[in-house]
Amino acid sequence: MTRSDRSVAVPANVREALDRLTESGYEAYAVGGCVRDSLLGREPSDWDICTSALPEQTEAVFRDFRTVPTGVRHGTVTVILGEPLEITTFRVDGRYLDCRRPEQVTFTDRLVEDLARRDFTVNAMALSRDGTVFDAFGGLDDLQNRLIRCVGDAETRFSEDALRIMRAVRFAATLDFTVEEATERAVHKLKGNLEKIAVERVQAELTRLLGGRCAAVLTGYADVFRVVLPEAALDETKAGQIEAASCLPVKLALLTRGCDREAVLRRLRYPKAVVAQAIRAAQPPAEALRPTLPAMRRLLGAYGAADAANALEYAHLTGALTAEEFAQAQTLLRQIAERGDCVAAEQLAVSGSDLTERLGLTGRAVGEALERLLDAVIDGEAENTPDAIWDYLSKR
Ligand code: ATP
Ligand code: MG
């Protein structure tokens, strides 16, 4: 095991957990993604701890705190130390079933064995409480060279757990790394095993991947994406559009362009709301997206702010709006929101009951009159004040 003296700032609660475990006579380290991200100068999303203490020993060390036996069979105890911290006993994974789960796990008291079961070298480093990095598999060099490399033989590791194939391309995108050659060959060779992975796991990796520098990955690993997304035809143009899109619904709308979006996204188990947003992003007809004040008011009224912005972005990325038109449309949307322009019948300065009272309108006629008034206000033919509206109506 090599040591590095590159030091990393550890949050106070992680530090406290490491101190308590160490002072009770156990080994304990921060491990995995948090070490990788810290060394890259990125803010880790969460901190995981590994320890030589067995789960019940960990529970005893933290008996003054709330603990949750998250996955005691797999060695994980969650301790609420300010935030929840996952503390997992050093373990070795047993024989793998179904390309996904180890049959059983065995606890070990050796850090290096725990690091050896981890997927990629950059995810297989541990950090002790004095700031020492333990790197047994060349993770520091691979971080330096921006490489995703399996710990051990790539084909073996992907055969054990095919989700690692998706994770490899996901990390390549989110970290903007390259997949090392032997790992890359194994990705292509074993991609078919992804069919055995639960679709929600694949979806979670896909979603994270789309949030990263995904264009090169989407084209370079088009064969892998054909396994999980056979419906989508990916080319460089589309991949570039997807990377450029600012949010998941627009990315998914682009990814599923030309497909039955609903069917594909539901199959990938995206939540209903996300599917609806993706569909709406691609839905408005070109005439609804002209960068004029009335068109943008109508879009906002029909779609709401978020879906309207998505629709404009989709139109821009697919070439239906020029950069200039897109910028104008966005400015208009912002102005409409800032001024609080009337974009829906409920915002009109007169109500349905006003129309009944003053004009004797009833039933369907009320709704129709409101729609006509809304059109007039949106088109700027009448101002949205009671006086202006009665005046407008009296002249018709
Ligand atoms: P992030 O949280 O940013 O997605 P991470 O590296 O922390 O990245 P997690 O899924 O939280 O990823 O996993 C934590 C650690 O557990 C990883 O860094 C890795 O060491 C190990 N790990 C996770 N999934 C696997 C897997 N499928 N095979 C082997 N090791 C894994
Ligand atoms: Mg993590």
CSV table of C-alpha atoms and ligand atoms in Angstrom, one decimal:
chain,number,residue,atom,x,y,z
A,1,MET,CA,0.0,0.0,0.0
A,2,THR,CA,1.4,3.4,-0.9
A,3,ARG,CA,0.8,6.5,1.1
A,4,SER,CA,0.4,10.0,-0.3
A,5,ASP,CA,0.9,13.1,1.8
A,6,ARG,CA,-1.6,15.1,-0.3
A,7,SER,CA,-3.9,16.3,2.4
A,8,VAL,CA,-7.6,17.0,2.3
A,9,ALA,CA,-10.0,18.9,4.6
A,10,VAL,CA,-12.4,16.5,6.3
A,11,PRO,CA,-15.7,17.8,7.7
A,12,ALA,CA,-16.0,18.0,11.5
A,13,ASN,CA,-18.6,15.2,11.8
A,14,VAL,CA,-16.5,12.8,9.6
A,15,ARG,CA,-13.5,13.7,11.7
A,16,GLU,CA,-15.4,13.0,14.9
A,17,ALA,CA,-16.5,9.6,13.6
A,18,LEU,CA,-13.0,8.7,12.6
A,19,ASP,CA,-11.7,9.9,16.0
A,20,ARG,CA,-14.2,7.9,18.0
A,21,LEU,CA,-13.6,4.7,16.0
A,22,THR,CA,-9.8,5.1,16.2
A,23,GLU,CA,-9.9,5.9,19.9
A,24,SER,CA,-11.9,2.8,20.5
A,25,GLY,CA,-9.1,0.8,18.9
A,26,TYR,CA,-10.5,0.3,15.3
A,27,GLU,CA,-9.2,1.4,12.0
A,28,ALA,CA,-11.4,3.9,10.2
A,29,TYR,CA,-11.1,5.9,7.0
A,30,ALA,CA,-13.1,8.1,4.7
A,31,VAL,CA,-13.4,6.2,1.5
A,32,GLY,CA,-14.5,6.2,-2.1
A,33,GLY,CA,-16.1,9.1,-3.9
A,34,CYS,CA,-15.5,11.6,-1.1
A,35,VAL,CA,-11.7,11.0,-1.3
A,36,ARG,CA,-11.7,11.2,-5.1
A,37,ASP,CA,-13.8,14.4,-5.2
A,38,SER,CA,-11.7,16.1,-2.4
A,39,LEU,CA,-8.5,15.3,-4.3
A,40,LEU,CA,-10.0,16.7,-7.4
A,41,GLY,CA,-10.9,19.9,-5.5
A,42,ARG,CA,-14.6,19.1,-5.9
A,43,GLU,CA,-17.2,19.3,-3.1
A,44,PRO,CA,-18.0,15.6,-2.2
A,45,SER,CA,-21.8,14.9,-2.3
A,46,ASP,CA,-21.5,12.7,0.8
A,47,TRP,CA,-18.8,11.1,2.9
A,48,ASP,CA,-18.6,7.4,3.4
A,49,ILE,CA,-16.6,5.8,6.2
A,50,CYS,CA,-15.1,2.3,6.3
A,51,THR,CA,-13.8,0.6,9.4
A,52,SER,CA,-12.4,-2.6,10.9
A,53,ALA,CA,-15.1,-2.4,13.5
A,54,LEU,CA,-18.0,-5.0,13.0
A,55,PRO,CA,-21.5,-3.4,12.7
A,56,GLU,CA,-22.4,-4.2,16.3
A,57,GLN,CA,-19.0,-2.7,17.4
A,58,THR,CA,-19.8,0.4,15.4
A,59,GLU,CA,-23.2,0.6,17.1
A,60,ALA,CA,-21.5,0.3,20.5
A,61,VAL,CA,-19.0,3.1,19.7
A,62,PHE,CA,-21.9,5.4,18.8
A,63,ARG,CA,-24.3,4.3,21.4
A,64,ASP,CA,-24.8,7.9,22.5
A,65,PHE,CA,-26.0,8.8,19.0
A,66,ARG,CA,-28.9,7.7,16.9
A,67,THR,CA,-27.9,4.8,14.7
A,68,VAL,CA,-29.8,3.1,11.9
A,69,PRO,CA,-28.9,-0.5,11.0
A,70,THR,CA,-29.1,0.4,7.3
A,71,GLY,CA,-27.6,-2.8,5.9
A,72,VAL,CA,-26.1,-4.6,8.8
A,73,ARG,CA,-25.8,-7.8,6.7
A,74,HIS,CA,-23.6,-5.8,4.3
A,75,GLY,CA,-21.8,-4.1,7.2
A,76,THR,CA,-23.4,-0.7,7.0
A,77,VAL,CA,-24.6,1.3,10.0
A,78,THR,CA,-25.8,4.8,9.6
A,79,VAL,CA,-24.9,7.1,12.5
A,80,ILE,CA,-26.6,10.5,12.8
A,81,LEU,CA,-23.7,12.8,13.6
A,82,GLY,CA,-25.2,16.1,12.6
A,83,GLU,CA,-25.9,14.5,9.2
A,84,PRO,CA,-26.4,10.8,8.6
A,85,LEU,CA,-23.0,9.1,8.0
A,86,GLU,CA,-22.7,5.6,6.5
A,87,ILE,CA,-20.1,3.5,8.3
A,88,THR,CA,-19.3,0.2,6.6
A,89,THR,CA,-17.2,-2.6,7.9
A,90,PHE,CA,-14.2,-3.6,5.7
A,91,ARG,CA,-15.6,-6.4,3.5
A,92,VAL,CA,-14.8,-8.7,0.7
A,93,ASP,CA,-17.6,-9.5,-1.7
A,94,GLY,CA,-18.4,-13.2,-2.3
A,95,ARG,CA,-19.2,-14.9,-5.6
A,96,TYR,CA,-21.5,-12.8,-7.8
A,97,LEU,CA,-25.0,-13.8,-8.9
A,98,ASP,CA,-26.9,-12.4,-11.9
A,99,CYS,CA,-24.1,-9.9,-12.9
A,100,ARG,CA,-25.2,-7.8,-10.0
A,101,ARG,CA,-25.2,-8.9,-6.4
A,102,PRO,CA,-22.6,-10.8,-4.4
A,103,GLU,CA,-24.0,-14.0,-2.9
A,104,GLN,CA,-22.6,-13.1,0.5
A,105,VAL,CA,-20.2,-10.6,1.9
A,106,THR,CA,-17.4,-11.5,4.3
A,107,PHE,CA,-16.0,-9.0,6.8
A,108,THR,CA,-12.3,-8.5,6.9
A,109,ASP,CA,-9.9,-6.4,9.1
A,110,ARG,CA,-7.7,-5.4,6.2
A,111,LEU,CA,-8.3,-2.1,4.5
A,112,VAL,CA,-6.6,-3.2,1.3
A,113,GLU,CA,-9.1,-6.0,0.8
A,114,ASP,CA,-12.0,-3.6,1.2
A,115,LEU,CA,-10.4,-1.2,-1.4
A,116,ALA,CA,-9.8,-4.2,-3.8
A,117,ARG,CA,-13.6,-4.9,-4.1
A,118,ARG,CA,-14.3,-1.3,-5.2
A,119,ASP,CA,-15.0,-0.5,-8.9
A,120,PHE,CA,-12.4,1.9,-10.1
A,121,THR,CA,-9.0,2.9,-8.9
A,122,VAL,CA,-10.1,6.5,-8.4
A,123,ASN,CA,-12.9,5.2,-6.2
A,124,ALA,CA,-10.6,2.9,-4.2
A,125,MET,CA,-8.7,5.3,-2.1
A,126,ALA,CA,-9.0,5.8,1.7
A,127,LEU,CA,-8.2,8.8,3.8
A,128,SER,CA,-7.1,8.5,7.4
A,129,ARG,CA,-7.9,11.1,10.1
A,130,ASP,CA,-4.4,12.5,9.9
A,131,GLY,CA,-5.0,13.3,6.2
A,132,THR,CA,-3.0,10.4,4.8
A,133,VAL,CA,-4.3,9.0,1.5
A,134,PHE,CA,-4.1,5.2,1.1
A,135,ASP,CA,-3.8,4.3,-2.5
A,136,ALA,CA,-3.1,0.6,-3.2
A,137,PHE,CA,-4.2,0.5,-6.9
A,138,GLY,CA,-2.7,3.6,-8.6
A,139,GLY,CA,-5.8,5.8,-8.0
A,140,LEU,CA,-3.7,8.9,-7.5
A,141,ASP,CA,-1.9,8.4,-10.9
A,142,ASP,CA,-5.2,7.8,-12.6
A,143,LEU,CA,-6.7,10.9,-11.0
A,144,GLN,CA,-3.7,12.8,-12.3
A,145,ASN,CA,-4.1,11.3,-15.8
A,146,ARG,CA,-7.9,11.6,-15.6
A,147,LEU,CA,-8.5,7.9,-16.2
A,148,ILE,CA,-11.3,5.5,-15.2
A,149,ARG,CA,-9.7,2.2,-14.7
A,150,CYS,CA,-11.1,-0.9,-13.1
A,151,VAL,CA,-9.5,-2.2,-9.9
A,152,GLY,CA,-8.1,-5.5,-11.1
A,153,ASP,CA,-9.1,-7.2,-14.4
A,154,ALA,CA,-11.8,-5.2,-16.1
A,155,GLU,CA,-13.6,-8.2,-17.7
A,156,THR,CA,-13.7,-9.9,-14.4
A,157,ARG,CA,-15.1,-6.9,-12.6
A,158,PHE,CA,-17.7,-6.2,-15.3
A,159,SER,CA,-18.7,-9.8,-15.2
A,160,GLU,CA,-19.2,-9.7,-11.5
A,161,ASP,CA,-21.4,-6.6,-11.7
A,162,ALA,CA,-22.5,-5.2,-15.0
A,163,LEU,CA,-23.7,-1.9,-13.5
A,164,ARG,CA,-20.0,-1.0,-13.3
A,165,ILE,CA,-20.2,-0.7,-17.1
A,166,MET,CA,-22.7,2.1,-16.8
A,167,ARG,CA,-20.7,3.6,-13.9
A,168,ALA,CA,-17.6,3.7,-16.0
A,169,VAL,CA,-19.2,5.8,-18.7
A,170,ARG,CA,-21.1,7.8,-16.1
A,171,PHE,CA,-17.9,8.7,-14.3
A,172,ALA,CA,-16.1,9.5,-17.6
A,173,ALA,CA,-18.9,12.0,-18.3
A,174,THR,CA,-19.3,13.5,-14.8
A,175,LEU,CA,-15.6,13.8,-14.1
A,176,ASP,CA,-14.7,14.5,-17.7
A,177,PHE,CA,-12.2,11.6,-17.7
A,178,THR,CA,-11.3,9.0,-20.3
A,179,VAL,CA,-11.9,5.3,-19.8
A,180,GLU,CA,-8.5,3.5,-19.8
A,181,GLU,CA,-7.9,1.2,-22.7
A,182,ALA,CA,-8.4,-2.3,-21.2
A,183,THR,CA,-11.4,-1.0,-19.2
A,184,GLU,CA,-12.8,0.5,-22.4
A,185,ARG,CA,-12.4,-2.8,-24.3
A,186,ALA,CA,-14.2,-4.6,-21.6
A,187,VAL,CA,-17.0,-2.1,-21.6
A,188,HIS,CA,-17.6,-2.8,-25.3
A,189,LYS,CA,-17.2,-6.5,-24.9
A,190,LEU,CA,-19.5,-7.0,-22.0
A,191,LYS,CA,-22.1,-4.3,-22.6
A,192,GLY,CA,-24.8,-6.9,-23.3
A,193,ASN,CA,-24.8,-7.9,-19.6
A,194,LEU,CA,-26.4,-4.5,-18.9
A,195,GLU,CA,-29.7,-6.2,-19.9
A,196,LYS,CA,-29.6,-8.1,-16.6
A,197,ILE,CA,-29.4,-4.9,-14.6
A,198,ALA,CA,-32.5,-3.4,-13.0
A,199,VAL,CA,-33.7,-0.6,-15.2
A,200,GLU,CA,-33.9,1.9,-12.4
A,201,ARG,CA,-30.2,1.4,-11.6
A,202,VAL,CA,-29.4,2.0,-15.3
A,203,GLN,CA,-31.6,5.0,-15.3
A,204,ALA,CA,-30.0,6.6,-12.3
A,205,GLU,CA,-26.6,6.2,-13.9
A,206,LEU,CA,-27.9,7.6,-17.3
A,207,THR,CA,-29.4,10.6,-15.5
A,208,ARG,CA,-26.1,11.4,-13.8
A,209,LEU,CA,-24.2,10.9,-17.0
A,210,LEU,CA,-26.4,13.3,-18.9
A,211,GLY,CA,-25.6,15.9,-16.4
A,212,GLY,CA,-21.9,15.7,-17.2
A,213,ARG,CA,-19.7,16.1,-20.3
A,214,CYS,CA,-21.7,13.5,-22.0
A,215,ALA,CA,-21.4,14.3,-25.8
A,216,ALA,CA,-18.1,12.3,-26.3
A,217,VAL,CA,-19.4,9.5,-24.1
A,218,LEU,CA,-22.7,9.2,-25.9
A,219,THR,CA,-21.0,8.9,-29.3
A,220,GLY,CA,-18.0,6.9,-28.2
A,221,TYR,CA,-20.1,4.4,-26.4
A,222,ALA,CA,-23.1,4.5,-28.8
A,223,ASP,CA,-23.0,0.6,-28.8
A,224,VAL,CA,-23.5,0.6,-25.0
A,225,PHE,CA,-26.4,3.0,-25.2
A,226,ARG,CA,-28.0,0.9,-27.8
A,227,VAL,CA,-28.3,-1.9,-25.2
A,228,VAL,CA,-30.1,0.3,-22.7
A,229,LEU,CA,-31.9,2.6,-25.1
A,230,PRO,CA,-32.3,0.8,-28.4
A,231,GLU,CA,-34.9,3.3,-29.6
A,232,ALA,CA,-32.6,6.3,-29.7
A,233,ALA,CA,-30.4,6.9,-32.6
A,234,LEU,CA,-27.4,8.9,-31.4
A,235,ASP,CA,-25.1,10.9,-33.6
A,236,GLU,CA,-22.6,13.7,-32.9
A,237,THR,CA,-25.1,16.4,-33.5
A,238,LYS,CA,-27.7,15.0,-31.1
A,239,ALA,CA,-25.0,14.2,-28.5
A,240,GLY,CA,-23.8,17.8,-28.6
A,241,GLN,CA,-27.3,19.1,-28.2
A,242,ILE,CA,-27.9,16.9,-25.2
A,243,GLU,CA,-24.7,18.0,-23.5
A,244,ALA,CA,-25.6,21.7,-24.2
A,245,ALA,CA,-29.1,21.4,-22.7
A,246,SER,CA,-29.4,22.9,-19.3
A,247,CYS,CA,-31.7,20.4,-17.5
A,248,LEU,CA,-32.8,16.8,-17.5
A,249,PRO,CA,-36.2,17.2,-19.2
A,250,VAL,CA,-34.7,18.9,-22.2
A,251,LYS,CA,-31.9,16.4,-22.4
A,252,LEU,CA,-34.4,13.5,-22.3
A,253,ALA,CA,-36.6,15.2,-24.9
A,254,LEU,CA,-33.5,15.4,-27.2
A,255,LEU,CA,-32.4,11.9,-26.4
A,256,THR,CA,-35.8,10.5,-27.4
A,257,ARG,CA,-36.3,12.7,-30.4
A,258,GLY,CA,-38.0,10.7,-33.1
A,259,CYS,CA,-39.1,8.0,-30.5
A,260,ASP,CA,-42.3,7.4,-28.7
A,261,ARG,CA,-41.1,9.5,-25.8
A,262,GLU,CA,-43.7,8.3,-23.3
A,263,ALA,CA,-43.0,4.7,-24.0
A,264,VAL,CA,-39.2,5.0,-23.8
A,265,LEU,CA,-39.1,7.2,-20.7
A,266,ARG,CA,-41.7,5.2,-18.8
A,267,ARG,CA,-39.8,2.0,-19.6
A,268,LEU,CA,-36.7,3.6,-18.1
A,269,ARG,CA,-38.9,4.3,-15.1
A,270,TYR,CA,-38.6,8.0,-15.1
A,271,PRO,CA,-41.1,9.7,-12.8
A,272,LYS,CA,-44.4,10.7,-14.5
A,273,ALA,CA,-43.6,14.4,-13.9
A,274,VAL,CA,-40.2,14.2,-15.7
A,275,VAL,CA,-41.7,12.3,-18.6
A,276,ALA,CA,-44.4,15.0,-18.9
A,277,GLN,CA,-41.8,17.7,-18.8
A,278,ALA,CA,-39.8,16.0,-21.5
A,279,ILE,CA,-42.8,15.6,-23.7
A,280,ARG,CA,-43.9,19.2,-23.2
A,281,ALA,CA,-40.4,20.5,-24.0
A,282,ALA,CA,-40.8,19.2,-27.5
A,283,GLN,CA,-44.5,19.8,-28.0
A,284,PRO,CA,-45.2,23.5,-28.9
A,285,PRO,CA,-45.7,24.1,-32.5
A,286,ALA,CA,-43.2,26.5,-34.2
A,287,GLU,CA,-45.8,29.4,-34.3
A,288,ALA,CA,-46.0,29.3,-30.5
A,289,LEU,CA,-42.3,29.9,-30.2
A,290,ARG,CA,-41.9,33.1,-32.2
A,291,PRO,CA,-40.0,35.7,-30.2
A,292,THR,CA,-42.9,38.1,-30.0
A,293,LEU,CA,-44.6,39.4,-26.9
A,294,PRO,CA,-48.0,37.8,-27.6
A,295,ALA,CA,-46.5,34.5,-28.5
A,296,MET,CA,-44.4,34.4,-25.3
A,297,ARG,CA,-47.4,35.4,-23.2
A,298,ARG,CA,-49.5,32.6,-24.7
A,299,LEU,CA,-46.6,30.1,-24.2
A,300,LEU,CA,-46.3,31.2,-20.5
A,301,GLY,CA,-50.0,31.0,-20.0
A,302,ALA,CA,-50.3,27.5,-21.5
A,303,TYR,CA,-47.0,26.1,-20.1
A,304,GLY,CA,-45.9,27.8,-17.0
A,305,ALA,CA,-42.4,29.3,-16.5
A,306,ALA,CA,-40.4,26.1,-16.3
A,307,ASP,CA,-41.9,24.3,-19.3
A,308,ALA,CA,-41.9,27.4,-21.4
A,309,ALA,CA,-38.2,27.9,-20.8
A,310,ASN,CA,-37.6,24.2,-21.6
A,311,ALA,CA,-39.7,24.5,-24.9
A,312,LEU,CA,-37.6,27.5,-26.0
A,313,GLU,CA,-34.4,25.7,-25.2
A,314,TYR,CA,-35.4,22.6,-27.1
A,315,ALA,CA,-36.5,24.7,-30.1
A,316,HIS,CA,-33.2,26.5,-30.0
A,317,LEU,CA,-31.0,23.4,-29.7
A,318,THR,CA,-32.9,21.7,-32.5
A,319,GLY,CA,-32.5,24.7,-34.8
A,320,ALA,CA,-36.1,25.9,-34.8
A,321,LEU,CA,-35.0,29.2,-33.2
A,322,THR,CA,-31.8,31.0,-34.0
A,323,ALA,CA,-29.5,32.1,-31.2
A,324,GLU,CA,-30.8,35.6,-31.6
A,325,GLU,CA,-34.5,34.6,-31.5
A,326,PHE,CA,-33.8,32.4,-28.5
A,327,ALA,CA,-32.2,35.3,-26.6
A,328,GLN,CA,-35.1,37.6,-27.5
A,329,ALA,CA,-37.7,35.0,-26.5
A,330,GLN,CA,-36.0,34.5,-23.1
A,331,THR,CA,-35.8,38.3,-22.5
A,332,LEU,CA,-39.5,38.6,-23.3
A,333,LEU,CA,-40.4,35.7,-20.9
A,334,ARG,CA,-38.4,37.4,-18.2
A,335,GLN,CA,-40.1,40.8,-18.8
A,336,ILE,CA,-43.5,39.2,-18.8
A,337,ALA,CA,-42.8,37.5,-15.5
A,338,GLU,CA,-41.3,40.7,-13.9
A,339,ARG,CA,-44.2,42.9,-15.0
A,340,GLY,CA,-46.7,40.2,-14.1
A,341,ASP,CA,-48.4,40.5,-17.5
A,342,CYS,CA,-51.8,38.9,-17.8
A,343,VAL,CA,-51.3,35.5,-19.5
A,344,ALA,CA,-54.3,33.5,-18.1
A,345,ALA,CA,-58.0,34.2,-17.8
A,346,GLU,CA,-57.8,34.1,-14.0
A,347,GLN,CA,-55.5,37.2,-14.2
A,348,LEU,CA,-57.9,39.3,-16.2
A,349,ALA,CA,-59.1,42.5,-14.4
A,350,VAL,CA,-62.7,41.4,-14.8
A,351,SER,CA,-64.1,38.1,-13.7
A,352,GLY,CA,-66.7,35.8,-15.1
A,353,SER,CA,-69.2,37.0,-12.4
A,354,ASP,CA,-68.5,40.6,-13.4
A,355,LEU,CA,-69.5,39.6,-17.0
A,356,THR,CA,-72.7,38.0,-15.8
A,357,GLU,CA,-73.6,41.0,-13.6
A,358,ARG,CA,-72.9,43.7,-16.1
A,359,LEU,CA,-73.6,42.0,-19.4
A,360,GLY,CA,-76.0,39.3,-18.3
A,361,LEU,CA,-73.8,36.6,-19.8
A,362,THR,CA,-74.4,33.0,-18.6
A,363,GLY,CA,-73.1,29.5,-19.2
A,364,ARG,CA,-70.6,28.9,-22.0
A,365,ALA,CA,-70.8,32.5,-23.1
A,366,VAL,CA,-68.9,33.6,-20.0
A,367,GLY,CA,-65.9,31.3,-20.7
A,368,GLU,CA,-65.9,32.3,-24.4
A,369,ALA,CA,-66.0,36.0,-23.6
A,370,LEU,CA,-63.1,35.6,-21.1
A,371,GLU,CA,-61.1,33.8,-23.8
A,372,ARG,CA,-61.7,36.6,-26.2
A,373,LEU,CA,-60.8,39.2,-23.6
A,374,LEU,CA,-57.6,37.3,-22.8
A,375,ASP,CA,-56.7,37.3,-26.5
A,376,ALA,CA,-57.3,41.0,-26.7
A,377,VAL,CA,-55.2,41.7,-23.6
A,378,ILE,CA,-52.4,39.4,-24.7
A,379,ASP,CA,-52.4,41.0,-28.2
A,380,GLY,CA,-52.2,44.5,-26.6
A,381,GLU,CA,-55.6,45.5,-27.9
A,382,ALA,CA,-56.9,46.2,-24.4
A,383,GLU,CA,-55.1,47.1,-21.2
A,384,ASN,CA,-55.7,44.8,-18.3
A,385,THR,CA,-57.7,47.2,-16.2
A,386,PRO,CA,-61.5,47.1,-15.5
A,387,ASP,CA,-62.0,50.5,-17.2
A,388,ALA,CA,-60.0,49.5,-20.3
A,389,ILE,CA,-61.8,46.2,-20.6
A,390,TRP,CA,-65.3,47.6,-20.3
A,391,ASP,CA,-64.4,50.3,-22.7
A,392,TYR,CA,-63.0,47.6,-25.1
A,393,LEU,CA,-66.2,45.6,-24.7
A,394,SER,CA,-68.5,48.6,-25.3
A,395,LYS,CA,-66.9,49.2,-28.7
A,396,ARG,CA,-67.5,45.7,-29.9
B,1,ATP,P1,-21.0,9.7,-6.3
B,1,ATP,O1,-21.5,9.5,-4.9
B,1,ATP,O2,-20.4,11.0,-6.6
B,1,ATP,O3,-21.9,9.1,-7.3
B,1,ATP,P2,-19.3,7.6,-5.4
B,1,ATP,O4,-18.0,7.1,-5.9
B,1,ATP,O5,-19.4,8.0,-4.0
B,1,ATP,O6,-19.7,8.7,-6.4
B,1,ATP,P3,-21.3,5.7,-4.8
B,1,ATP,O7,-22.3,5.0,-5.7
B,1,ATP,O8,-21.8,6.6,-3.7
B,1,ATP,O9,-20.3,6.4,-5.7
B,1,ATP,O10,-20.4,4.5,-4.1
B,1,ATP,C1,-19.5,4.8,-3.1
B,1,ATP,C2,-18.3,3.9,-3.3
B,1,ATP,O11,-18.6,2.5,-3.2
B,1,ATP,C3,-17.6,4.1,-4.7
B,1,ATP,O12,-16.7,5.1,-4.6
B,1,ATP,C4,-16.9,2.7,-4.8
B,1,ATP,O13,-15.7,2.7,-4.1
B,1,ATP,C5,-17.9,1.8,-4.2
B,1,ATP,N1,-18.9,1.2,-5.2
B,1,ATP,C6,-20.1,1.7,-5.5
B,1,ATP,N2,-20.7,1.0,-6.4
B,1,ATP,C7,-19.9,0.0,-6.7
B,1,ATP,C8,-20.0,-1.2,-7.5
B,1,ATP,N3,-21.1,-1.4,-8.3
B,1,ATP,N4,-18.9,-2.0,-7.6
B,1,ATP,C9,-17.8,-1.8,-6.8
B,1,ATP,N5,-17.7,-0.7,-6.0
B,1,ATP,C10,-18.7,0.1,-5.9
B,2,MG,MG,-21.2,8.6,-3.0
